[in-house]
CSV table of C-alpha atoms in Angstrom, one decimal:
chain,number,residue,atom,x,y,z
A,1,MET,CA,22.5,-34.8,15.7
A,2,LYS,CA,20.3,-32.2,17.4
A,3,ILE,CA,19.3,-28.8,15.9
A,4,GLY,CA,22.0,-26.9,17.9
A,5,GLU,CA,24.7,-29.1,16.4
A,6,ALA,CA,23.3,-28.8,12.9
A,7,SER,CA,23.2,-25.0,13.3
A,8,GLU,CA,26.8,-24.9,14.4
A,9,LYS,CA,28.0,-27.2,11.7
A,10,LEU,CA,26.2,-25.3,9.0
A,11,GLY,CA,26.9,-21.8,10.3
A,12,ILE,CA,23.3,-20.7,10.3
A,13,SER,CA,20.8,-19.9,13.0
A,14,ILE,CA,18.5,-22.4,14.6
A,15,SER,CA,15.5,-20.2,13.5
A,16,ASN,CA,16.7,-20.5,9.9
A,17,ILE,CA,16.6,-24.3,10.1
A,18,ARG,CA,13.2,-24.2,11.8
A,19,PHE,CA,11.9,-21.9,9.1
A,20,TYR,CA,13.0,-24.4,6.4
A,21,GLU,CA,11.2,-27.1,8.3
A,22,LYS,CA,8.0,-25.0,8.6
A,23,LYS,CA,8.1,-24.4,4.9
A,24,GLY,CA,8.4,-28.1,4.3
A,25,LEU,CA,11.8,-27.9,2.6
A,26,ILE,CA,13.3,-30.4,5.0
A,27,ASP,CA,11.7,-33.1,7.1
A,28,PRO,CA,14.2,-34.6,9.7
A,29,VAL,CA,13.0,-37.7,11.6
A,30,ARG,CA,12.1,-37.3,15.3
A,31,ASP,CA,13.9,-39.5,17.8
A,32,LYS,CA,11.4,-42.1,19.1
A,33,GLU,CA,12.6,-41.7,22.7
A,34,SER,CA,13.4,-38.0,23.1
A,35,LYS,CA,11.0,-36.8,20.5
A,36,TYR,CA,13.7,-34.3,19.3
A,37,ARG,CA,14.4,-34.0,15.6
A,38,ASP,CA,17.5,-36.0,14.6
A,39,TYR,CA,19.4,-34.4,11.7
A,40,THR,CA,21.4,-36.7,9.5
A,41,GLU,CA,24.1,-35.9,7.0
A,42,GLU,CA,21.5,-36.2,4.3
A,43,ASP,CA,19.4,-33.5,6.1
A,44,LEU,CA,22.5,-31.2,6.3
A,45,ASP,CA,23.1,-31.7,2.6
A,46,GLU,CA,19.5,-30.7,1.8
A,47,ILE,CA,19.9,-27.6,3.9
A,48,LYS,CA,23.2,-26.8,2.2
A,49,GLN,CA,21.4,-27.0,-1.2
A,50,ILE,CA,18.7,-24.7,0.1
A,51,ILE,CA,21.3,-22.2,1.4
A,52,VAL,CA,23.1,-22.1,-2.0
A,53,LEU,CA,19.8,-21.5,-3.9
A,54,ARG,CA,18.8,-18.8,-1.3
A,55,LYS,CA,22.2,-17.1,-1.8
A,56,MET,CA,21.2,-16.8,-5.5
A,57,GLY,CA,18.1,-14.9,-4.4
A,58,MET,CA,15.8,-17.7,-5.3
A,59,SER,CA,12.4,-17.7,-3.5
A,60,ILE,CA,11.1,-20.4,-1.2
A,61,GLU,CA,8.3,-21.1,-3.6
A,62,SER,CA,10.8,-21.8,-6.5
A,63,ILE,CA,12.8,-24.1,-4.3
A,64,THR,CA,9.6,-26.0,-3.3
A,65,ASP,CA,8.7,-26.3,-7.0
A,66,ILE,CA,12.2,-27.9,-7.6
A,67,GLN,CA,11.7,-30.3,-4.8
A,68,ASN,CA,8.2,-31.2,-6.0
A,69,GLY,CA,9.5,-31.8,-9.5
A,70,ASP,CA,7.3,-29.0,-11.0
A,71,ILE,CA,10.4,-27.4,-12.5
A,72,SER,CA,14.0,-28.6,-13.1
A,73,VAL,CA,17.0,-27.0,-11.5
A,74,GLU,CA,18.2,-25.7,-14.8
A,75,GLN,CA,14.8,-24.1,-15.5
A,76,ALA,CA,14.8,-22.5,-12.1
A,77,LEU,CA,18.3,-21.2,-12.4
A,78,THR,CA,17.6,-19.8,-15.9
A,79,LYS,CA,14.5,-18.0,-14.6
A,80,GLN,CA,16.3,-16.7,-11.5
A,81,LEU,CA,19.2,-15.4,-13.7
A,82,GLU,CA,16.7,-13.5,-15.9
A,83,ALA,CA,15.1,-11.9,-12.8
A,84,LEU,CA,18.6,-10.9,-11.5
A,85,ASP,CA,19.5,-9.5,-14.9
A,86,GLU,CA,16.4,-7.4,-14.9
A,87,GLU,CA,17.1,-6.2,-11.3
A,88,GLU,CA,20.7,-5.5,-12.2
A,89,ALA,CA,19.7,-3.4,-15.2
A,90,LYS,CA,17.5,-1.3,-13.0
A,91,ILE,CA,20.3,-0.8,-10.4
A,92,TYR,CA,22.7,0.0,-13.2
A,93,ALA,CA,20.3,2.6,-14.7
A,94,SER,CA,19.8,4.2,-11.2
A,95,LYS,CA,23.6,4.2,-10.6
A,96,SER,CA,24.1,5.9,-14.0
A,97,LEU,CA,21.5,8.5,-13.1
A,98,CYS,CA,23.3,9.2,-9.8
A,99,GLN,CA,26.6,9.5,-11.6
A,100,LYS,CA,25.1,11.9,-14.2
A,101,ALA,CA,23.6,14.1,-11.5
A,102,ILE,CA,27.0,14.3,-9.8
A,103,SER,CA,29.0,15.0,-13.0
A,104,ASP,CA,26.4,17.6,-14.0
A,105,GLY,CA,26.9,19.4,-10.7
A,106,ASN,CA,23.4,18.8,-9.5
A,107,LYS,CA,23.7,19.2,-5.7
A,108,SER,CA,20.3,20.5,-4.7
A,109,MET,CA,16.7,19.3,-4.9
A,110,GLU,CA,15.8,22.1,-7.3
A,111,GLU,CA,18.5,21.0,-9.7
A,112,MET,CA,17.0,17.5,-9.9
A,113,VAL,CA,14.3,18.9,-12.2
A,114,SER,CA,16.8,19.2,-15.0
A,115,LEU,CA,17.1,15.4,-15.0
A,116,PHE,CA,13.4,14.7,-15.3
A,117,ASP,CA,13.3,15.0,-19.1
A,118,TYR,CA,16.5,12.8,-19.3
A,119,VAL,CA,14.8,10.1,-17.3
A,120,ALA,CA,11.6,10.3,-19.4
A,121,ASP,CA,13.7,9.9,-22.6
A,122,GLU,CA,15.6,7.0,-21.3
A,123,GLU,CA,12.4,5.2,-20.2
A,124,LYS,CA,11.0,5.7,-23.7
A,125,GLN,CA,14.0,3.9,-25.0
A,126,GLY,CA,13.3,0.9,-22.7
A,127,VAL,CA,15.6,1.8,-19.8
A,128,GLN,CA,14.1,0.7,-16.5
A,129,PHE,CA,14.9,2.6,-13.3
A,130,SER,CA,14.0,1.8,-9.7
A,131,PRO,CA,10.1,2.1,-9.6
A,132,ALA,CA,8.6,5.2,-7.9
A,133,GLU,CA,5.4,3.8,-6.3
A,134,GLU,CA,3.7,7.0,-5.1
A,135,PHE,CA,0.2,5.5,-5.5
A,136,LEU,CA,1.0,2.6,-3.2
A,137,ASP,CA,2.6,5.1,-0.7
A,138,ASN,CA,-0.4,7.3,-0.8
A,139,LEU,CA,-2.8,4.5,-0.2
A,140,ALA,CA,-0.7,3.2,2.7
A,141,THR,CA,-0.6,6.7,4.2
A,142,ALA,CA,-4.4,7.1,3.7
A,143,PHE,CA,-4.9,3.8,5.7
A,144,ASN,CA,-2.6,4.9,8.5
A,145,TYR,CA,0.1,2.4,7.7
A,146,ASP,CA,2.8,4.4,9.4
A,147,HIS,CA,0.8,4.5,12.7
A,148,VAL,CA,0.1,0.8,12.6
A,149,VAL,CA,3.8,-0.1,11.9
A,150,ALA,CA,5.0,2.3,14.7
A,151,THR,CA,2.9,0.4,17.2
A,152,LEU,CA,4.6,-2.9,16.4
A,153,PRO,CA,7.5,-4.0,18.6
A,154,TRP,CA,9.5,-4.8,15.4
A,155,GLY,CA,8.1,-1.8,13.5
A,156,TYR,CA,11.4,0.1,13.2
A,157,MET,CA,13.0,-2.9,11.5
A,158,ILE,CA,10.2,-3.0,9.0
A,159,TYR,CA,10.1,0.7,8.4
A,160,THR,CA,13.8,1.1,7.8
A,161,ASN,CA,14.1,-1.9,5.5
A,162,PRO,CA,13.0,-1.0,1.9
A,163,VAL,CA,12.0,-4.5,1.0
A,164,LEU,CA,10.0,-5.2,4.2
A,165,ASN,CA,8.5,-1.7,4.1
A,166,LYS,CA,7.2,-2.2,0.5
A,167,ALA,CA,5.9,-5.7,1.5
A,168,GLY,CA,4.2,-4.3,4.6
A,169,LYS,CA,2.5,-1.5,2.6
A,170,THR,CA,1.3,-3.9,0.0
A,171,ALA,CA,-0.1,-6.3,2.5
A,172,TRP,CA,-1.8,-3.6,4.5
A,173,VAL,CA,-3.5,-2.1,1.4
A,174,MET,CA,-4.5,-5.6,0.1
A,175,TYR,CA,-6.0,-6.4,3.5
A,176,LEU,CA,-8.1,-3.3,3.7
A,177,ILE,CA,-9.3,-3.3,0.1
A,178,PHE,CA,-9.6,-6.9,-1.0
A,179,LEU,CA,-10.6,-8.5,2.2
A,180,PRO,CA,-13.9,-6.6,2.4
A,181,LEU,CA,-14.6,-7.2,-1.3
A,182,PHE,CA,-13.9,-10.9,-0.8
A,183,CYS,CA,-16.2,-11.0,2.2
A,184,ALA,CA,-18.9,-9.2,0.3
A,185,PHE,CA,-18.6,-11.7,-2.6
A,186,VAL,CA,-18.8,-14.7,-0.1
A,187,GLY,CA,-21.8,-13.1,1.6
A,188,LEU,CA,-23.6,-12.9,-1.7
A,189,ILE,CA,-23.0,-16.5,-2.5
A,190,ALA,CA,-23.6,-17.9,1.1
A,191,LYS,CA,-27.2,-16.3,1.3
A,192,PRO,CA,-27.3,-16.1,5.1
A,193,LYS,CA,-30.4,-15.8,7.1
A,194,TYR,CA,-32.3,-12.5,6.6
A,195,SER,CA,-31.4,-10.8,10.0
A,196,MET,CA,-27.8,-11.9,9.8
A,197,GLY,CA,-27.6,-10.9,6.2
A,198,ILE,CA,-28.8,-7.4,6.8
A,199,THR,CA,-26.2,-6.9,9.6
A,200,LYS,CA,-23.4,-8.4,7.6
A,201,TYR,CA,-24.2,-6.3,4.5
A,202,ALA,CA,-24.5,-3.1,6.6
A,203,ILE,CA,-21.0,-3.7,8.1
A,204,LEU,CA,-19.5,-4.5,4.7
A,205,PHE,CA,-21.2,-1.5,3.1
A,206,VAL,CA,-19.8,0.9,5.8
A,207,TRP,CA,-16.4,-0.7,5.4
A,208,LEU,CA,-16.4,-0.4,1.6
A,209,LEU,CA,-17.5,3.3,1.9
A,210,ILE,CA,-14.5,3.9,4.1
A,211,VAL,CA,-12.2,2.0,1.8
A,212,PHE,CA,-13.4,3.9,-1.3
A,213,PHE,CA,-13.2,7.2,0.5
A,214,GLN,CA,-9.6,6.6,1.5
A,215,ILE,CA,-8.7,5.5,-2.1
A,216,ALA,CA,-10.3,8.7,-3.4
A,217,LYS,CA,-8.1,10.7,-1.0
A,218,ALA,CA,-5.0,8.8,-2.2
A,219,VAL,CA,-5.9,9.4,-5.8
A,220,LYS,CA,-6.6,13.1,-5.1
A,221,SER,CA,-3.3,13.5,-3.3
A,222,VAL,CA,-1.4,11.9,-6.2
A,223,LYS,CA,-3.1,14.3,-8.6
A,224,ILE,CA,-2.3,17.3,-6.5
A,225,VAL,CA,1.4,16.3,-6.3
A,226,LYS,CA,1.5,15.8,-10.1
A,227,THR,CA,-0.2,19.2,-10.7
A,228,LYS,CA,2.4,20.9,-8.5
A,229,GLN,CA,5.2,19.2,-10.4
A,230,ASP,CA,3.7,20.2,-13.8
């Protein structure tokens, strides 16, 4: 059957099926005459397996490991259950904090201060709340992340989705910090011609200066915010 039929039969989008193909999770045979992919019942069963595992929140990488025999299904499920338990504990702690704020009658931003010591005490006892990643946020802001995302045609979707927004910030910061460091490392190993080497090192030096300047700004802004809170 063609991809459209497979999509209708499985109740998922064509783009989802193509995504699984691109990741190497399925490999349907192409019809010799039409060159179109021909999906068999075995292919549909493989996709169903993938969908079930994805509904559990399992990553594409973990599913690939299962298919490659690097990890058993039982091991993967146990690992995923542990990750979900950890995430569930964080959500439960955050929900409890919200409920406590409501029951205590804390309805303004100023009243949130009264919960700060409670959170600190709970964390000392091993309770994990949703992480507050101000340093990453400040680095992303220093590198004009908001402006870059706003220029993308799908930027609104990224910005309003917490998971995509965090991933976008992390990728942007990694790109601007670690890419020049990697290039500098490669440049030192490659030993290019003298003229090319001087130009390359000059560009990398300026880039690194900008990167470290922005990091210093981010660190300073975090310290200022912390000082104001203290």
